[in-house]
């Protein structure tokens, strides 16, 4: 590439599509659709539509599936109807379905109008399945042979009836009723003697997905069995389509993004950050922020409850942020470990007791470490300038305050670790996404209870001296 | 499967391998290696080794690549030398390399001793590349043809010289010096007339990786170009091997796990949670926890600095946890959004000014929402029982305290949002993993500065009344 993406972007914004056209419009050696799509991600809608319209039809069809769903919608709405119809009827069936799955209501029915009868029927059928099912990802242009054929006949059959698309990497052996008998990488036809029969080179073993399976379970199957494509059948084992690993990579990426955003304490975004409109972004963030804020108000109630202790020993207030944040941090660590281990199927809720024992010991160990550090810090500190910070000059009781901080840290880190590890397990058991127990959520929970732990320990240890 | 995984696990723990053997040892229709590996993940080392040894050699070789790296090491160390040698020399070259990459020092040199000359030479060569380079993933059993061949000749050549392995899905056209000329899905040989020449069906376009490229950049290339396998060449374009999408899926998963664990405020684990030894787990967690704790000690210093204000208006202490946690939560949200957008290449550090403007408006909006909620809460609260919580009965100044809380929340949420969004960008610019600006890290930073903001605003608003 001679021009940088930035330079191309500038040209397009000026309405000069020649640079882009030269790079993408000519032959196979030029820019790839996925590279052009990257430029489109950073264009305002009007320029994107104009640039798209400047391409020859073939390239429009190549580029369309790689565009962001928001840009796809804008293009289909803005370009002439017959152009939209041509594009939608010529992209592969899985790409069409993914586009349609992102539409709702009027938008969806308008787009369905563009389709020819065959595509409309297929789309209607597949859109009837739940949004989260693999039905929304399947490619219906698959390649079938019969087990009675010789390899030579099978190859001739494929040459006559099938196009050179990625779904042809694996061929499917079906019986007279279209029921799946075996899958076979097409290489096996090449690597065996042409006179052999298909049934001679079948291994009779295949992994398949059911049309009602969820997209996320499909990700797990692909990862477990290292396949590049998997067949999808109905309950009667009739082959309905094929799912390829590239679509699954996208699902996996979206799943990870959702998990991370939830864990960061916000609702997951539908579009990339740079494409999400400002008020939609605020809405996704404000919801959880308000819930957490309202819960965190309980800390003010708790602090109010211990106001007389604070009034008697103001020095206790110094350590409030330190103590509650330690609980939040250790909770966030534990939640991360457990959420991720469950997402990778390394751990199931059934093993909660194993996790609990482990996290009790972890929490105690970590609490003892932080508690000791806290104790040392107060000891050093009081030697230096304790009196400065205690207007009532209770300096002689520093060791009692240090002891309070020590035990509070042990208790709160233990509590944070336990909450952080157990809440995701409970959520999973309740079939709620464990990542909902986000870092901020665990921190808020531990803040409120942490204050109660701190002041209760203080009440016991400081009774008769400071309190 | 008739027995559940749990039942099989129980049988194995009792030393009864017959159930497992029956399911995995017989024919292709029985259990898949990846399923057996799942059982192994939950076995203690001694049972795992015994169960492994109970398999026929062919199945040992099939199973080995799917096992966790810790289990692999234990097996190679414990079973007889000649068995280890047979396994290591017969797994595919990429699986061998991934196993060796997880070894260090003596372990590595011992394992290299098991290899035959050819494998030893290849491994020595590839292990010379950095741990994070694609060299550590390549499969050297690739399939080449020449462009002068007819399709028929090419197929005969493949039948004679190549085995039926996953790398044969794509064939590589090379010249006399082994330089890459084109790649071609093997289906294209099937789908074209046998009399045609290879050069007639070449498109001359291919995507390749360089042997020095990083594993993580390979993930991005696979995602961008939707390929199932990519060729790897040296600087002179000589074909060295092939990388398949299944290995890349594993790299991607490990990358996401690392990112999430860092973001959760701990060092990333080398092994799954359930396989990580207790003290190693503590070490990974204690490091960051101690750093955060020491930083958070600054909050005690800050609180100490404002002790005279607190003494004069103890009511201020009530809202300390509420205010600092709001900053932490909004910061964690912003950090999540920016870290993920950069990981997906939707955003580069160059666009920091765009992000900053956006986040200033977001922070202000979210701050105004929380500030208003805080103000309303204090207003309602004072009507009910203000005096109870303020031993000095400054009840008449409630509106000044509410105003202080309002402006503090606006300031702190804005500050949290800005820090959360800008720190990952700065880290990325400094070539440090942006996820290092974890939720706990941002929260700690905002806690300390948040206290300063809160008490400074209080000093201005309450001067002459409470202070």
Short mmCIF file of N, CA, C and O in Angstrom, two decimals, chain A residues 219-330:
data_model
loop_
_atom_site.label_atom_id
_atom_site.label_comp_id
_atom_site.label_asym_id
_atom_site.label_seq_id
_atom_site.Cartn_x
_atom_site.Cartn_y
_atom_site.Cartn_z
N UNK A 219 -19.28 -21.68 20.21
CA UNK A 219 -17.89 -21.25 20.41
C UNK A 219 -17.12 -22.32 21.17
O UNK A 219 -16.01 -22.70 20.80
N UNK A 220 -17.74 -22.82 22.24
CA UNK A 220 -17.06 -23.84 23.06
C UNK A 220 -16.78 -25.10 22.26
O UNK A 220 -15.72 -25.71 22.39
N UNK A 221 -17.75 -25.52 21.41
CA UNK A 221 -17.54 -26.73 20.62
C UNK A 221 -16.40 -26.53 19.63
O UNK A 221 -15.53 -27.39 19.48
N UNK A 222 -16.37 -25.39 18.96
CA UNK A 222 -15.28 -25.11 18.03
C UNK A 222 -13.93 -25.16 18.73
O UNK A 222 -12.97 -25.73 18.24
N UNK A 223 -13.86 -24.56 19.92
CA UNK A 223 -12.59 -24.54 20.65
C UNK A 223 -12.20 -25.93 21.11
O UNK A 223 -11.04 -26.31 21.06
N UNK A 224 -13.19 -26.71 21.55
CA UNK A 224 -12.85 -28.03 22.05
C UNK A 224 -12.39 -28.97 20.95
O UNK A 224 -11.45 -29.74 21.15
N UNK A 225 -13.04 -28.90 19.78
CA UNK A 225 -12.74 -29.91 18.76
C UNK A 225 -11.86 -29.40 17.63
O UNK A 225 -11.61 -30.12 16.66
N UNK A 226 -11.40 -28.14 17.73
CA UNK A 226 -10.47 -27.62 16.72
C UNK A 226 -10.96 -27.78 15.29
O UNK A 226 -10.22 -28.25 14.42
N UNK A 227 -12.21 -27.41 15.02
CA UNK A 227 -12.72 -27.54 13.66
C UNK A 227 -12.76 -26.19 12.95
O UNK A 227 -12.82 -25.15 13.60
N UNK A 228 -12.72 -26.21 11.62
CA UNK A 228 -12.84 -24.98 10.84
C UNK A 228 -14.28 -24.72 10.43
O UNK A 228 -14.65 -23.60 10.09
N UNK A 229 -15.12 -25.76 10.44
CA UNK A 229 -16.54 -25.61 10.11
C UNK A 229 -17.30 -26.76 10.76
O UNK A 229 -16.75 -27.85 10.94
N UNK A 230 -18.53 -26.52 11.13
CA UNK A 230 -19.35 -27.57 11.73
C UNK A 230 -20.72 -27.59 11.06
O UNK A 230 -21.28 -26.54 10.76
N UNK A 231 -21.27 -28.80 10.83
CA UNK A 231 -22.61 -28.89 10.27
C UNK A 231 -23.68 -28.61 11.32
O UNK A 231 -23.47 -28.88 12.50
N UNK A 232 -24.81 -28.07 10.86
CA UNK A 232 -25.94 -27.81 11.75
C UNK A 232 -27.13 -28.62 11.25
O UNK A 232 -27.46 -28.56 10.06
N UNK A 233 -27.74 -29.39 12.15
CA UNK A 233 -28.88 -30.22 11.74
C UNK A 233 -30.10 -29.89 12.58
O UNK A 233 -29.99 -29.23 13.61
N UNK A 234 -31.27 -30.36 12.11
CA UNK A 234 -32.47 -30.23 12.94
C UNK A 234 -32.57 -31.47 13.84
O UNK A 234 -31.66 -32.30 13.86
N UNK A 235 -33.66 -31.58 14.57
CA UNK A 235 -33.79 -32.68 15.53
C UNK A 235 -33.80 -34.05 14.85
O UNK A 235 -33.54 -35.07 15.47
N UNK A 236 -34.16 -34.06 13.54
CA UNK A 236 -34.18 -35.33 12.81
C UNK A 236 -32.88 -35.62 12.10
O UNK A 236 -32.81 -36.48 11.23
N UNK A 237 -31.84 -34.83 12.40
CA UNK A 237 -30.51 -35.01 11.81
C UNK A 237 -30.45 -34.61 10.33
O UNK A 237 -29.52 -34.98 9.62
N UNK A 238 -31.44 -33.84 9.85
CA UNK A 238 -31.38 -33.34 8.47
C UNK A 238 -30.43 -32.14 8.44
O UNK A 238 -30.53 -31.24 9.28
N UNK A 239 -29.49 -32.15 7.50
CA UNK A 239 -28.50 -31.10 7.39
C UNK A 239 -29.15 -29.79 6.92
O UNK A 239 -29.77 -29.75 5.86
N UNK A 240 -29.02 -28.71 7.72
CA UNK A 240 -29.64 -27.44 7.37
C UNK A 240 -28.63 -26.41 6.89
O UNK A 240 -28.96 -25.48 6.16
N UNK A 241 -27.38 -26.55 7.34
CA UNK A 241 -26.38 -25.55 6.97
C UNK A 241 -25.07 -25.81 7.67
O UNK A 241 -24.89 -26.83 8.33
N UNK A 242 -24.18 -24.85 7.51
CA UNK A 242 -22.82 -24.98 8.00
C UNK A 242 -22.44 -23.70 8.73
O UNK A 242 -22.86 -22.62 8.34
N UNK A 243 -21.69 -23.84 9.80
CA UNK A 243 -21.15 -22.66 10.48
C UNK A 243 -19.64 -22.68 10.34
O UNK A 243 -19.01 -23.71 10.58
N UNK A 244 -19.06 -21.54 9.96
CA UNK A 244 -17.60 -21.50 9.76
C UNK A 244 -16.94 -20.77 10.93
O UNK A 244 -17.56 -19.96 11.62
N UNK A 245 -15.66 -21.09 11.13
CA UNK A 245 -14.97 -20.63 12.32
C UNK A 245 -14.82 -19.11 12.36
O UNK A 245 -14.78 -18.52 13.43
N UNK A 246 -14.80 -18.44 11.21
CA UNK A 246 -14.64 -16.98 11.23
C UNK A 246 -15.83 -16.30 11.89
O UNK A 246 -15.67 -15.35 12.65
N UNK A 247 -17.05 -16.82 11.63
CA UNK A 247 -18.22 -16.24 12.30
C UNK A 247 -18.17 -16.49 13.80
O UNK A 247 -18.60 -15.67 14.60
N UNK A 248 -17.63 -17.66 14.15
CA UNK A 248 -17.55 -18.02 15.56
C UNK A 248 -16.51 -17.15 16.29
O UNK A 248 -16.69 -16.77 17.44
N UNK A 249 -15.43 -16.81 15.58
CA UNK A 249 -14.44 -15.90 16.16
C UNK A 249 -15.10 -14.56 16.50
O UNK A 249 -14.82 -13.96 17.54
N UNK A 250 -15.99 -14.09 15.62
CA UNK A 250 -16.68 -12.83 15.88
C UNK A 250 -17.59 -12.95 17.10
O UNK A 250 -17.66 -12.05 17.93
N UNK A 251 -18.30 -14.09 17.19
CA UNK A 251 -19.18 -14.30 18.34
C UNK A 251 -18.36 -14.33 19.62
O UNK A 251 -18.72 -13.73 20.64
N UNK A 252 -17.21 -15.00 19.56
CA UNK A 252 -16.36 -15.13 20.74
C UNK A 252 -15.85 -13.75 21.17
O UNK A 252 -15.83 -13.43 22.36
N UNK A 253 -15.47 -12.95 20.19
CA UNK A 253 -14.98 -11.61 20.50
C UNK A 253 -16.08 -10.77 21.15
O UNK A 253 -15.86 -10.10 22.15
N UNK A 254 -17.29 -10.86 20.58
CA UNK A 254 -18.41 -10.10 21.14
C UNK A 254 -18.73 -10.58 22.56
O UNK A 254 -19.04 -9.78 23.44
N UNK A 255 -18.61 -11.90 22.78
CA UNK A 255 -18.88 -12.47 24.10
C UNK A 255 -17.86 -11.96 25.12
O UNK A 255 -18.22 -11.58 26.24
N UNK A 256 -16.59 -11.94 24.71
CA UNK A 256 -15.55 -11.43 25.62
C UNK A 256 -15.74 -9.95 25.91
O UNK A 256 -15.53 -9.50 27.03
N UNK A 257 -16.13 -9.20 24.89
CA UNK A 257 -16.36 -7.76 25.08
C UNK A 257 -17.50 -7.55 26.08
O UNK A 257 -17.39 -6.74 27.01
N UNK A 258 -18.57 -8.31 25.90
CA UNK A 258 -19.72 -8.21 26.80
C UNK A 258 -19.29 -8.52 28.23
O UNK A 258 -19.61 -7.79 29.17
N UNK A 259 -18.52 -9.61 28.36
CA UNK A 259 -18.07 -10.03 29.70
C UNK A 259 -17.21 -8.94 30.35
O UNK A 259 -17.40 -8.60 31.51
N UNK A 260 -16.27 -8.38 29.57
CA UNK A 260 -15.39 -7.36 30.14
C UNK A 260 -16.17 -6.09 30.51
O UNK A 260 -15.93 -5.50 31.53
N UNK A 261 -17.10 -5.69 29.63
CA UNK A 261 -17.84 -4.46 29.92
C UNK A 261 -18.72 -4.65 31.16
O UNK A 261 -18.80 -3.76 32.01
N UNK A 262 -19.36 -5.80 31.27
CA UNK A 262 -20.15 -6.06 32.48
C UNK A 262 -19.25 -6.02 33.72
O UNK A 262 -19.60 -5.45 34.74
N UNK A 263 -18.09 -6.67 33.59
CA UNK A 263 -17.19 -6.73 34.74
C UNK A 263 -16.68 -5.33 35.11
O UNK A 263 -16.39 -5.04 36.27
N UNK A 264 -16.57 -4.45 34.11
CA UNK A 264 -16.15 -3.07 34.38
C UNK A 264 -17.27 -2.23 34.97
O UNK A 264 -17.07 -1.06 35.27
N UNK A 265 -18.46 -2.82 35.13
CA UNK A 265 -19.54 -2.11 35.79
C UNK A 265 -20.39 -1.27 34.86
O UNK A 265 -20.84 -0.19 35.23
N UNK A 266 -20.61 -1.73 33.63
CA UNK A 266 -21.56 -1.02 32.77
C UNK A 266 -22.30 -2.03 31.90
O UNK A 266 -21.88 -3.18 31.80
N UNK A 267 -23.41 -1.60 31.31
CA UNK A 267 -24.11 -2.47 30.38
C UNK A 267 -23.28 -2.60 29.13
O UNK A 267 -22.66 -1.63 28.68
N UNK A 268 -23.31 -3.78 28.48
CA UNK A 268 -22.48 -3.95 27.29
C UNK A 268 -23.03 -3.12 26.13
O UNK A 268 -24.24 -2.94 25.99
N UNK A 269 -22.11 -2.59 25.32
CA UNK A 269 -22.49 -1.74 24.19
C UNK A 269 -22.89 -2.60 23.00
O UNK A 269 -22.39 -3.70 22.83
N UNK A 270 -23.78 -2.06 22.14
CA UNK A 270 -24.17 -2.79 20.94
C UNK A 270 -23.18 -2.56 19.82
O UNK A 270 -22.92 -3.42 18.99
N UNK A 271 -22.64 -1.33 19.75
CA UNK A 271 -21.72 -0.96 18.67
C UNK A 271 -20.36 -0.64 19.28
O UNK A 271 -20.24 -0.45 20.48
N UNK A 272 -19.32 -0.53 18.44
CA UNK A 272 -18.01 -0.13 18.97
C UNK A 272 -18.09 1.22 19.69
O UNK A 272 -18.95 2.05 19.36
N UNK A 273 -17.19 1.43 20.65
CA UNK A 273 -17.15 2.67 21.42
C UNK A 273 -17.22 3.90 20.53
O UNK A 273 -17.98 4.83 20.77
N UNK A 274 -16.41 3.88 19.45
CA UNK A 274 -16.33 5.07 18.59
C UNK A 274 -17.61 5.28 17.78
O UNK A 274 -17.82 6.37 17.23
N UNK A 275 -18.46 4.25 17.65
CA UNK A 275 -19.68 4.38 16.86
C UNK A 275 -20.91 4.55 17.75
O UNK A 275 -22.02 4.76 17.25
N UNK A 276 -20.76 4.39 19.07
CA UNK A 276 -21.92 4.48 19.95
C UNK A 276 -22.27 5.95 20.17
O UNK A 276 -21.42 6.74 20.57
N UNK A 277 -23.52 6.33 19.88
CA UNK A 277 -23.90 7.75 20.08
C UNK A 277 -23.76 8.15 21.55
O UNK A 277 -23.90 7.32 22.45
N UNK A 278 -23.49 9.45 21.78
CA UNK A 278 -23.19 9.95 23.11
C UNK A 278 -24.25 9.56 24.15
O UNK A 278 -23.93 9.04 25.20
N UNK A 279 -25.52 9.78 23.83
CA UNK A 279 -26.54 9.55 24.85
C UNK A 279 -26.77 8.07 25.11
O UNK A 279 -27.11 7.67 26.23
N UNK A 280 -26.54 7.26 24.10
CA UNK A 280 -26.63 5.82 24.31
C UNK A 280 -25.50 5.36 25.24
O UNK A 280 -25.69 4.52 26.12
N UNK A 281 -24.31 5.95 25.06
CA UNK A 281 -23.17 5.64 25.92
C UNK A 281 -23.47 6.03 27.37
O UNK A 281 -23.19 5.27 28.31
N UNK A 282 -24.06 7.20 27.55
CA UNK A 282 -24.41 7.66 28.90
C UNK A 282 -25.41 6.70 29.54
O UNK A 282 -25.29 6.33 30.71
N UNK A 283 -26.40 6.28 28.74
CA UNK A 283 -27.42 5.40 29.28
C UNK A 283 -26.82 4.09 29.78
O UNK A 283 -27.15 3.61 30.86
N UNK A 284 -25.89 3.52 28.96
CA UNK A 284 -25.26 2.26 29.33
C UNK A 284 -24.46 2.40 30.62
O UNK A 284 -24.28 1.43 31.35
N UNK A 285 -23.90 3.59 30.87
CA UNK A 285 -23.07 3.76 32.04
C UNK A 285 -23.88 4.21 33.25
O UNK A 285 -23.60 3.79 34.37
N UNK A 286 -24.87 5.07 33.01
CA UNK A 286 -25.59 5.68 34.14
C UNK A 286 -26.35 4.64 34.95
O UNK A 286 -26.40 4.71 36.18
N UNK A 287 -26.92 3.63 34.27
CA UNK A 287 -27.74 2.65 34.96
C UNK A 287 -27.04 2.03 36.15
O UNK A 287 -27.46 2.20 37.30
N UNK A 288 -25.92 1.37 35.89
CA UNK A 288 -25.18 0.72 36.96
C UNK A 288 -24.59 1.72 37.93
O UNK A 288 -24.55 1.49 39.15
N UNK A 289 -24.15 2.87 37.40
CA UNK A 289 -23.54 3.88 38.27
C UNK A 289 -24.55 4.35 39.32
O UNK A 289 -24.22 4.52 40.49
N UNK A 290 -25.81 4.51 38.90
CA UNK A 290 -26.85 4.96 39.83
C UNK A 290 -27.16 3.86 40.85
O UNK A 290 -27.26 4.12 42.05
N UNK A 291 -27.29 2.62 40.36
CA UNK A 291 -27.57 1.51 41.28
C UNK A 291 -26.46 1.42 42.34
O UNK A 291 -26.72 1.30 43.54
N UNK A 292 -25.21 1.50 41.88
CA UNK A 292 -24.08 1.40 42.80
C UNK A 292 -24.08 2.58 43.77
O UNK A 292 -23.79 2.44 44.96
N UNK A 293 -24.42 3.76 43.26
CA UNK A 293 -24.44 4.96 44.10
C UNK A 293 -25.50 4.83 45.19
O UNK A 293 -25.24 5.12 46.36
N UNK A 294 -26.67 4.38 44.79
CA UNK A 294 -27.74 4.23 45.78
C UNK A 294 -27.35 3.20 46.84
O UNK A 294 -27.60 3.39 48.03
N UNK A 295 -26.71 2.10 46.41
CA UNK A 295 -26.26 1.09 47.38
C UNK A 295 -25.18 1.67 48.29
O UNK A 295 -25.17 1.46 49.50
N UNK A 296 -24.28 2.41 47.67
CA UNK A 296 -23.16 2.97 48.42
C UNK A 296 -23.65 4.00 49.44
O UNK A 296 -22.95 4.29 50.41
N UNK A 297 -24.86 4.54 49.25
CA UNK A 297 -25.42 5.47 50.23
C UNK A 297 -25.53 4.81 51.60
O UNK A 297 -25.53 5.49 52.63
N UNK A 298 -25.62 3.49 51.60
CA UNK A 298 -25.66 2.78 52.87
C UNK A 298 -24.39 3.02 53.68
O UNK A 298 -24.41 2.91 54.90
N UNK A 299 -23.28 3.36 52.99
CA UNK A 299 -22.07 3.65 53.76
C UNK A 299 -22.27 4.89 54.61
O UNK A 299 -21.79 4.97 55.74
N UNK A 300 -23.01 5.88 54.07
CA UNK A 300 -23.27 7.09 54.85
C UNK A 300 -24.12 6.74 56.06
O UNK A 300 -23.90 7.23 57.18
N UNK A 301 -25.10 5.85 55.85
CA UNK A 301 -25.93 5.40 56.97
C UNK A 301 -25.06 4.70 58.02
O UNK A 301 -25.16 4.96 59.22
N UNK A 302 -24.18 3.81 57.52
CA UNK A 302 -23.31 3.08 58.45
C UNK A 302 -22.40 4.04 59.20
O UNK A 302 -22.26 3.95 60.43
N UNK A 303 -21.80 4.98 58.48
CA UNK A 303 -20.92 5.95 59.13
C UNK A 303 -21.71 6.75 60.17
O UNK A 303 -21.22 7.05 61.25
N UNK A 304 -22.96 7.11 59.80
CA UNK A 304 -23.81 7.86 60.73
C UNK A 304 -24.06 7.06 62.00
O UNK A 304 -24.02 7.58 63.12
N UNK A 305 -24.25 5.78 61.82
CA UNK A 305 -24.51 4.89 62.94
C UNK A 305 -23.34 4.88 63.93
O UNK A 305 -23.54 4.72 65.14
N UNK A 306 -22.12 5.04 63.39
CA UNK A 306 -20.93 5.00 64.23
C UNK A 306 -20.39 6.40 64.54
O UNK A 306 -19.24 6.56 64.93
N UNK A 307 -21.27 7.41 64.36
CA UNK A 307 -20.82 8.79 64.52
C UNK A 307 -20.30 9.07 65.93
O UNK A 307 -19.33 9.80 66.10
N UNK A 308 -20.92 8.45 66.93
CA UNK A 308 -20.46 8.74 68.30
C UNK A 308 -19.06 8.16 68.52
O UNK A 308 -18.21 8.78 69.17
N UNK A 309 -18.80 6.97 67.94
CA UNK A 309 -17.44 6.40 68.01
C UNK A 309 -16.45 7.33 67.32
O UNK A 309 -15.35 7.58 67.82
N UNK A 310 -16.87 7.84 66.13
CA UNK A 310 -15.98 8.72 65.38
C UNK A 310 -15.70 10.00 66.16
O UNK A 310 -14.58 10.50 66.18
N UNK A 311 -16.74 10.51 66.81
CA UNK A 311 -16.59 11.75 67.57
C UNK A 311 -15.61 11.53 68.72
O UNK A 311 -14.78 12.39 69.01
N UNK A 312 -15.69 10.36 69.35
CA UNK A 312 -14.79 10.06 70.47
C UNK A 312 -13.38 9.77 69.98
O UNK A 312 -12.39 10.17 70.62
N UNK A 313 -13.26 9.08 68.88
CA UNK A 313 -11.92 8.73 68.38
C UNK A 313 -11.86 9.03 66.89
O UNK A 313 -11.98 8.16 66.04
N UNK A 314 -11.66 10.33 66.59
CA UNK A 314 -11.65 10.79 65.21
C UNK A 314 -10.57 10.08 64.39
O UNK A 314 -10.69 9.92 63.17
N UNK A 315 -9.53 9.60 65.09
CA UNK A 315 -8.43 8.94 64.41
C UNK A 315 -8.91 7.73 63.59
O UNK A 315 -8.31 7.37 62.59
N UNK A 316 -10.04 7.14 64.02
CA UNK A 316 -10.58 6.00 63.26
C UNK A 316 -10.94 6.38 61.83
O UNK A 316 -10.84 5.56 60.92
N UNK A 317 -11.38 7.62 61.64
CA UNK A 317 -11.81 8.03 60.30
C UNK A 317 -10.67 8.01 59.29
O UNK A 317 -10.88 7.81 58.11
N UNK A 318 -9.43 8.21 59.80
CA UNK A 318 -8.27 8.24 58.90
C UNK A 318 -8.18 7.00 58.04
O UNK A 318 -7.74 7.06 56.89
N UNK A 319 -8.53 5.85 58.63
CA UNK A 319 -8.25 4.57 57.96
C UNK A 319 -9.45 4.00 57.20
O UNK A 319 -9.35 2.92 56.64
N UNK A 320 -10.55 4.76 57.21
CA UNK A 320 -11.75 4.25 56.52
C UNK A 320 -11.49 3.96 55.04
O UNK A 320 -11.74 2.84 54.56
N UNK A 321 -10.96 4.93 54.25
CA UNK A 321 -10.76 4.62 52.82
C UNK A 321 -9.78 3.46 52.62
O UNK A 321 -10.01 2.59 51.77
N UNK A 322 -8.71 3.44 53.41
CA UNK A 322 -7.70 2.39 53.27
C UNK A 322 -8.31 1.01 53.48
O UNK A 322 -8.10 0.08 52.70
N UNK A 323 -9.10 0.90 54.53
CA UNK A 323 -9.65 -0.40 54.88
C UNK A 323 -10.70 -0.87 53.90
O UNK A 323 -10.66 -2.02 53.43
N UNK A 324 -11.63 0.01 53.53
CA UNK A 324 -12.68 -0.48 52.63
C UNK A 324 -12.14 -0.75 51.24
O UNK A 324 -12.56 -1.68 50.56
N UNK A 325 -11.14 0.03 50.81
CA UNK A 325 -10.61 -0.23 49.46
C UNK A 325 -9.86 -1.57 49.41
O UNK A 325 -9.86 -2.25 48.38
N UNK A 326 -9.22 -1.96 50.51
CA UNK A 326 -8.52 -3.26 50.52
C UNK A 326 -9.50 -4.40 50.31
O UNK A 326 -9.20 -5.38 49.62
N UNK A 327 -10.67 -4.27 50.92
CA UNK A 327 -11.71 -5.28 50.70
C UNK A 327 -12.15 -5.31 49.25
O UNK A 327 -12.29 -6.38 48.65
N UNK A 328 -12.35 -4.11 48.67
CA UNK A 328 -12.77 -4.03 47.28
C UNK A 328 -11.75 -4.63 46.34
O UNK A 328 -12.08 -5.38 45.42
N UNK A 329 -10.47 -4.32 46.57
CA UNK A 329 -9.42 -4.83 45.68
C UNK A 329 -9.31 -6.35 45.75
O UNK A 329 -9.19 -7.02 44.73
N UNK A 330 -9.32 -6.89 46.95
CA UNK A 330 -9.18 -8.34 47.05
C UNK A 330 -10.43 -9.02 46.48
O UNK A 330 -10.32 -10.09 45.86
#
